[in-house]
Amino acid sequence: MGIIVVALVLGVVGWRLVQAQRFDQRLASDGEAARQVVQTYYTALRDGDAKAALATAAIRPEETSLLTDEVLRSAQEAGGIQNLSVGEAALANDNGARIVGDAGTVAVTYAVGSTPVRIDLPVTRDGGTWRISAATSRVDLGGKGVSRTVNGHQAGADVVELFPGTYTVGAASKLVTLGHPQLLVTAPDPLGAAAQTWGGGDATLSTDSRDAVLGAARASLTSCLAQRSLAPEGCPISIETGSEIQIDESTIRYQLVNDPWSKTEVQLASDGRATGTIDVEYRIEASAKSKGVEGVVRQTYTQSAVTFNADLSGDKPVISWQ
C-alpha cells in the first residue's frame, strides 16, 4: 500500500512538473511572439512602410488620410525612430492555473529625433496572433475653419491619426501662418485615450496677407462702384428711389466720397475667412424722370458697418460682402 501511495505522489509531482514546464514554455513563446510584433512595428516605421506598420495592430484606425508611405517617410526623415531597444514582454498570466493571458506590455526604449522615449507598449492576442494594441496616435490639429496640412499633405480631418515621428503642420492657405508648426508624436496612444491637442498656436495673417486681403477688398469695391445698377449684385450698394422716380440705370455714375480703408482692421475669423468692416460713403449721379419731368439725380449715401469676407482657400483672396 505504501508503495502505491508513493507512486501516486511521484506521479502527481511529475505531472505538475510537466504542466509547469509547458506553462513556462507557453509564457516564453508568447512573450517572444509579442516582442517580435513590436520589433516588426518599429522596423516598419523606420522603413517608411505604413501598410506593414498598420498590419501589426489589433485595431485599425478609421481616419487614414496621413497614414501613407510618403507621409511616414517624411516623418522619419525629419526625426524618426532611432536607437531602438525592445525589452522583455510582461504578459498577464496565472501561474497557479497555468494560464497565459491575452494581454500584456513590452518594454521599449528609443528616440524620436533627439527626444528619448521609454514606454511599456500594450500588446494583445488577436485570434491567436500577438499584435500591438494600436499603431497610431490621434491628434487634434485645431483646424476648425482653417484647413491643415501635415508635412505638406492635406489633412483629411481636424482630428487625424499619425505614426510616431516628426511633423510640420501648416495651413492649407498660403495666406495663413501658424506660430509653432512642429508636431512630435512619440508613441501610439493607449486604447481609449483622448486625442492629443497640437499646441502650435492659432492661425494668423501676416502683414503681406492682410495687405493682400485689403487690396482684394479695394478692388472689389472699385468694381462695384463701376457698375451701372442701383443694387449691383454682391456689392455693398443698394438704392431705393420709390415709384415716383425712374432712374435710367445706364447713366449711373458712382463716386467714392470717403476713404473707407484708413482705419480698417483685417481679422482671421473662426471659420477660416479673413474679415473686416468699413463705412462706405458714395455719391450717385444719373439721369432720371419724375412725373414726366426729366432731370439728373445727385445724391450721397452712406452704408455703415459693411462687412467684407475673404475666402483664403486659394492663392488669392476672394471677396464677398454682407
XYZ file of C-alpha atoms in Angstrom:
322
model
C 0.000 0.000 0.000
C 2.835 2.370 0.886
C 4.476 1.726 -2.462
C 1.263 2.593 -4.261
C 0.920 5.883 -2.325
C 4.498 6.847 -3.102
C 3.940 6.067 -6.760
C 0.817 8.219 -6.818
C 2.644 11.099 -5.160
C 5.507 10.843 -7.587
C 3.034 10.705 -10.465
C 1.280 13.853 -9.310
C 4.577 15.645 -8.798
C 5.739 14.575 -12.227
C 2.502 15.716 -13.829
C 2.800 19.101 -12.097
C 6.374 19.457 -13.267
C 5.333 18.724 -16.838
C 2.490 21.232 -16.601
C 4.830 23.837 -15.126
C 7.331 23.274 -17.913
C 4.618 23.570 -20.548
C 3.325 26.749 -18.905
C 6.816 28.242 -18.816
C 7.312 27.310 -22.457
C 3.998 28.898 -23.487
C 4.787 32.025 -21.493
C 8.230 32.280 -23.068
C 6.909 31.528 -26.558
C 4.086 34.062 -26.274
C 6.465 36.612 -24.805
C 8.825 36.208 -27.731
C 5.929 36.490 -30.210
C 4.850 39.706 -28.509
C 8.412 41.049 -28.666
C 8.667 40.171 -32.339
C 5.495 42.031 -33.331
C 6.781 45.113 -31.504
C 10.111 44.801 -33.313
C 8.263 44.418 -36.627
C 6.187 47.529 -35.918
C 9.118 49.817 -35.201
C 11.128 48.391 -38.089
C 8.216 49.191 -40.414
C 8.160 52.750 -39.071
C 11.883 53.189 -39.731
C 11.469 51.719 -43.212
C 8.553 54.031 -44.033
C 6.224 51.077 -44.642
C 2.801 52.277 -43.465
C 0.936 49.131 -44.515
C 3.315 46.858 -42.607
C 3.108 49.066 -39.516
C -0.700 49.017 -39.551
C -0.708 45.240 -40.033
C 0.845 44.788 -36.583
C -2.108 46.458 -34.813
C -5.167 44.763 -33.360
C -7.324 47.806 -34.105
C -7.038 49.777 -37.346
C -7.900 53.498 -37.347
C -10.797 54.761 -39.445
C -9.111 58.073 -40.333
C -6.177 57.228 -42.623
C -5.550 60.365 -44.708
C -1.975 60.724 -43.387
C -1.130 57.046 -42.864
C 0.733 56.688 -46.143
C 4.279 55.662 -47.014
C 5.050 59.156 -48.258
C 3.951 60.927 -45.080
C 5.566 58.294 -42.851
C 8.893 58.524 -44.671
C 8.900 62.301 -44.405
C 8.195 61.995 -40.662
C 11.117 59.592 -40.254
C 13.460 61.781 -42.285
C 12.543 64.823 -40.199
C 13.231 62.981 -36.947
C 12.189 59.368 -36.714
C 12.806 56.204 -34.713
C 16.421 55.832 -33.540
C 18.365 53.722 -31.008
C 15.579 51.146 -30.739
C 15.764 48.543 -27.979
C 12.916 46.064 -27.489
C 12.913 44.555 -23.996
C 11.042 41.713 -22.362
C 7.320 41.132 -22.560
C 5.231 41.171 -19.404
C 2.140 39.098 -20.172
C -0.879 38.580 -17.961
C -0.785 35.061 -16.522
C -1.997 32.829 -13.709
C 0.867 30.656 -12.544
C -1.377 28.610 -10.280
C -3.830 27.774 -13.044
C -1.047 27.577 -15.636
C -2.848 30.074 -17.905
C -1.209 32.686 -20.157
C -3.483 35.690 -20.667
C -4.310 37.562 -23.850
C -2.812 40.943 -22.928
C 0.400 42.464 -21.697
C 3.105 45.003 -22.420
C 6.534 45.074 -23.992
C 9.195 47.429 -22.655
C 10.618 49.598 -25.449
C 13.189 52.380 -25.455
C 14.086 54.549 -28.425
C 14.340 58.156 -29.534
C 12.132 60.156 -31.869
C 14.674 62.517 -33.341
C 16.540 63.700 -30.253
C 13.675 63.042 -27.823
C 14.168 59.915 -25.669
C 11.163 57.643 -25.182
C 10.580 54.754 -22.800
C 7.206 53.038 -22.838
C 5.526 49.779 -21.954
C 3.751 49.204 -25.253
C 0.405 47.388 -24.845
C 0.051 44.120 -26.770
C -2.891 41.774 -27.161
C -3.554 38.309 -28.530
C -5.907 38.656 -31.501
C -7.225 35.397 -32.936
C -4.170 33.519 -31.749
C -1.725 36.140 -33.064
C 0.037 38.687 -30.891
C -0.384 42.281 -32.032
C 0.254 45.715 -30.633
C -2.959 47.258 -29.333
C -2.730 50.387 -31.505
C -0.250 51.663 -34.079
C -1.110 55.357 -34.243
C -1.798 58.451 -32.190
C -4.895 60.657 -32.522
C -4.016 64.336 -32.812
C -6.422 67.264 -32.840
C -4.888 69.798 -35.237
C -7.275 72.532 -34.153
C -8.120 73.254 -37.762
C -11.694 74.438 -37.322
C -12.301 76.675 -40.298
C -8.662 76.630 -41.421
C -7.705 73.522 -43.341
C -4.397 71.989 -42.225
C -1.528 70.274 -43.981
C 0.907 67.855 -42.354
C 4.354 67.547 -43.918
C 2.862 69.198 -46.979
C -0.053 66.767 -47.305
C -3.694 67.729 -46.866
C -5.185 66.529 -43.577
C -8.440 64.693 -44.130
C -9.980 65.841 -40.840
C -9.418 68.138 -37.866
C -8.529 65.072 -35.759
C -6.070 62.819 -37.585
C -4.182 59.589 -36.936
C -0.380 59.734 -37.108
C 2.503 57.312 -36.669
C 5.348 58.246 -34.302
C 7.678 60.734 -35.973
C 8.323 64.424 -36.531
C 5.817 66.509 -38.463
C 5.350 70.075 -39.644
C 1.790 71.369 -39.503
C 0.769 74.119 -41.887
C -2.320 75.916 -43.078
C -3.610 74.839 -46.469
C -3.865 78.506 -47.442
C -0.573 80.202 -48.300
C -2.021 83.364 -46.786
C -2.264 81.872 -43.281
C 0.675 81.168 -40.975
C 0.979 79.097 -37.791
C 3.063 80.140 -34.802
C 4.769 76.854 -33.866
C 4.360 74.364 -36.683
C 6.379 71.403 -35.352
C 4.492 68.371 -34.064
C 6.244 65.461 -32.349
C 4.449 62.126 -31.988
C 6.432 59.875 -29.659
C 4.282 56.744 -29.339
C 0.945 55.158 -30.213
C -1.992 56.049 -27.978
C -3.229 53.662 -25.304
C -6.635 52.275 -26.249
C -9.434 54.663 -25.353
C -7.137 57.643 -24.891
C -8.423 61.079 -25.835
C -6.882 62.792 -28.827
C -3.787 64.858 -28.137
C -4.164 68.547 -28.894
C -1.482 70.054 -31.082
C -0.289 73.220 -29.360
C 1.059 75.014 -32.388
C -0.722 78.266 -31.743
C -3.540 79.992 -33.517
C -3.551 80.654 -37.226
C -2.667 84.247 -38.100
C -2.389 86.527 -41.110
C 0.974 88.002 -41.989
C 1.279 91.683 -42.865
C 1.574 90.751 -46.536
C -1.565 88.604 -46.275
C -3.519 91.429 -44.640
C -2.364 93.769 -47.392
C -3.467 91.203 -49.982
C -6.923 90.973 -48.387
C -7.282 94.763 -48.233
C -6.118 95.040 -51.833
C -8.700 92.490 -52.931
C -11.435 94.273 -50.959
C -10.487 97.636 -52.507
C -10.562 96.127 -55.980
C -13.947 94.556 -55.276
C -15.436 97.847 -54.065
C -13.983 99.679 -57.067
C -15.601 97.114 -59.345
C -18.922 97.602 -57.543
C -18.759 101.378 -57.993
C -18.097 100.924 -61.710
C -21.362 99.061 -62.239
C -24.475 100.765 -63.584
C -27.093 99.451 -61.261
C -28.973 100.735 -58.237
C -28.239 97.432 -56.489
C -25.155 95.775 -58.001
C -25.180 92.068 -57.228
C -22.812 91.043 -54.444
C -21.954 94.655 -53.590
C -22.426 96.905 -50.537
C -24.581 99.295 -52.593
C -28.363 99.334 -52.588
C -30.517 102.345 -53.503
C -34.298 102.546 -53.466
C -35.915 105.537 -55.187
C -39.610 104.865 -54.810
C -42.182 104.523 -57.564
C -42.298 108.226 -58.487
C -38.709 108.420 -59.719
C -37.461 106.357 -62.638
C -33.659 106.128 -62.879
C -32.015 105.437 -66.215
C -29.557 102.885 -64.837
C -27.418 103.016 -67.972
C -26.417 106.557 -66.984
C -25.453 105.781 -63.385
C -22.079 107.014 -62.204
C -20.820 106.323 -58.689
C -18.073 108.208 -56.895
C -16.468 107.231 -53.591
C -16.627 110.193 -51.209
C -14.729 108.967 -48.142
C -11.671 106.801 -47.535
C -13.185 103.654 -46.025
C -9.814 101.928 -45.633
C -7.911 104.331 -43.390
C -8.765 102.539 -40.131
C -9.789 99.136 -41.404
C -8.525 96.124 -39.480
C -8.475 92.654 -41.001
C -9.056 89.699 -38.684
C -8.949 85.952 -39.205
C -12.385 84.581 -38.322
C -13.068 81.230 -36.671
C -14.403 79.840 -39.954
C -11.052 80.447 -41.669
C -12.049 83.543 -43.606
C -10.482 86.969 -43.216
C -12.962 89.672 -42.377
C -13.170 93.433 -41.916
C -15.709 96.229 -41.531
C -15.872 99.573 -43.352
C -18.143 102.605 -43.666
C -18.798 103.489 -47.309
C -19.904 106.967 -48.390
C -20.605 107.311 -52.092
C -22.352 109.688 -54.487
C -24.630 108.656 -57.327
C -25.330 110.725 -60.416
C -27.803 109.528 -63.035
C -30.457 110.694 -65.478
C -33.945 110.366 -64.038
C -37.584 111.124 -64.739
C -40.276 112.057 -62.243
C -43.892 112.729 -63.242
C -42.851 113.246 -66.846
C -40.087 115.701 -65.966
C -36.564 114.702 -66.951
C -33.564 115.669 -64.890
C -30.447 114.476 -63.085
C -30.282 112.825 -59.684
C -27.310 113.674 -57.487
C -27.347 112.116 -54.044
C -24.861 110.977 -51.393
C -25.436 107.758 -49.452
C -23.688 106.145 -46.505
C -23.537 102.424 -45.816
C -22.295 101.907 -42.255
C -20.553 98.862 -40.799
C -20.356 96.997 -44.086
C -18.575 93.669 -43.630
C -16.334 92.093 -46.234
C -15.196 88.472 -46.052
C -12.211 86.998 -47.832
C -12.133 83.332 -48.800
C -8.500 82.269 -48.292
C -8.717 78.741 -49.687
C -6.994 79.686 -52.943
C -3.783 81.522 -53.764
C -5.593 84.870 -53.781
C -8.343 86.236 -51.503
C -11.865 86.129 -52.938
C -14.115 88.862 -51.539
C -17.793 88.743 -50.651
C -19.903 91.412 -48.918
C -22.620 91.290 -46.320
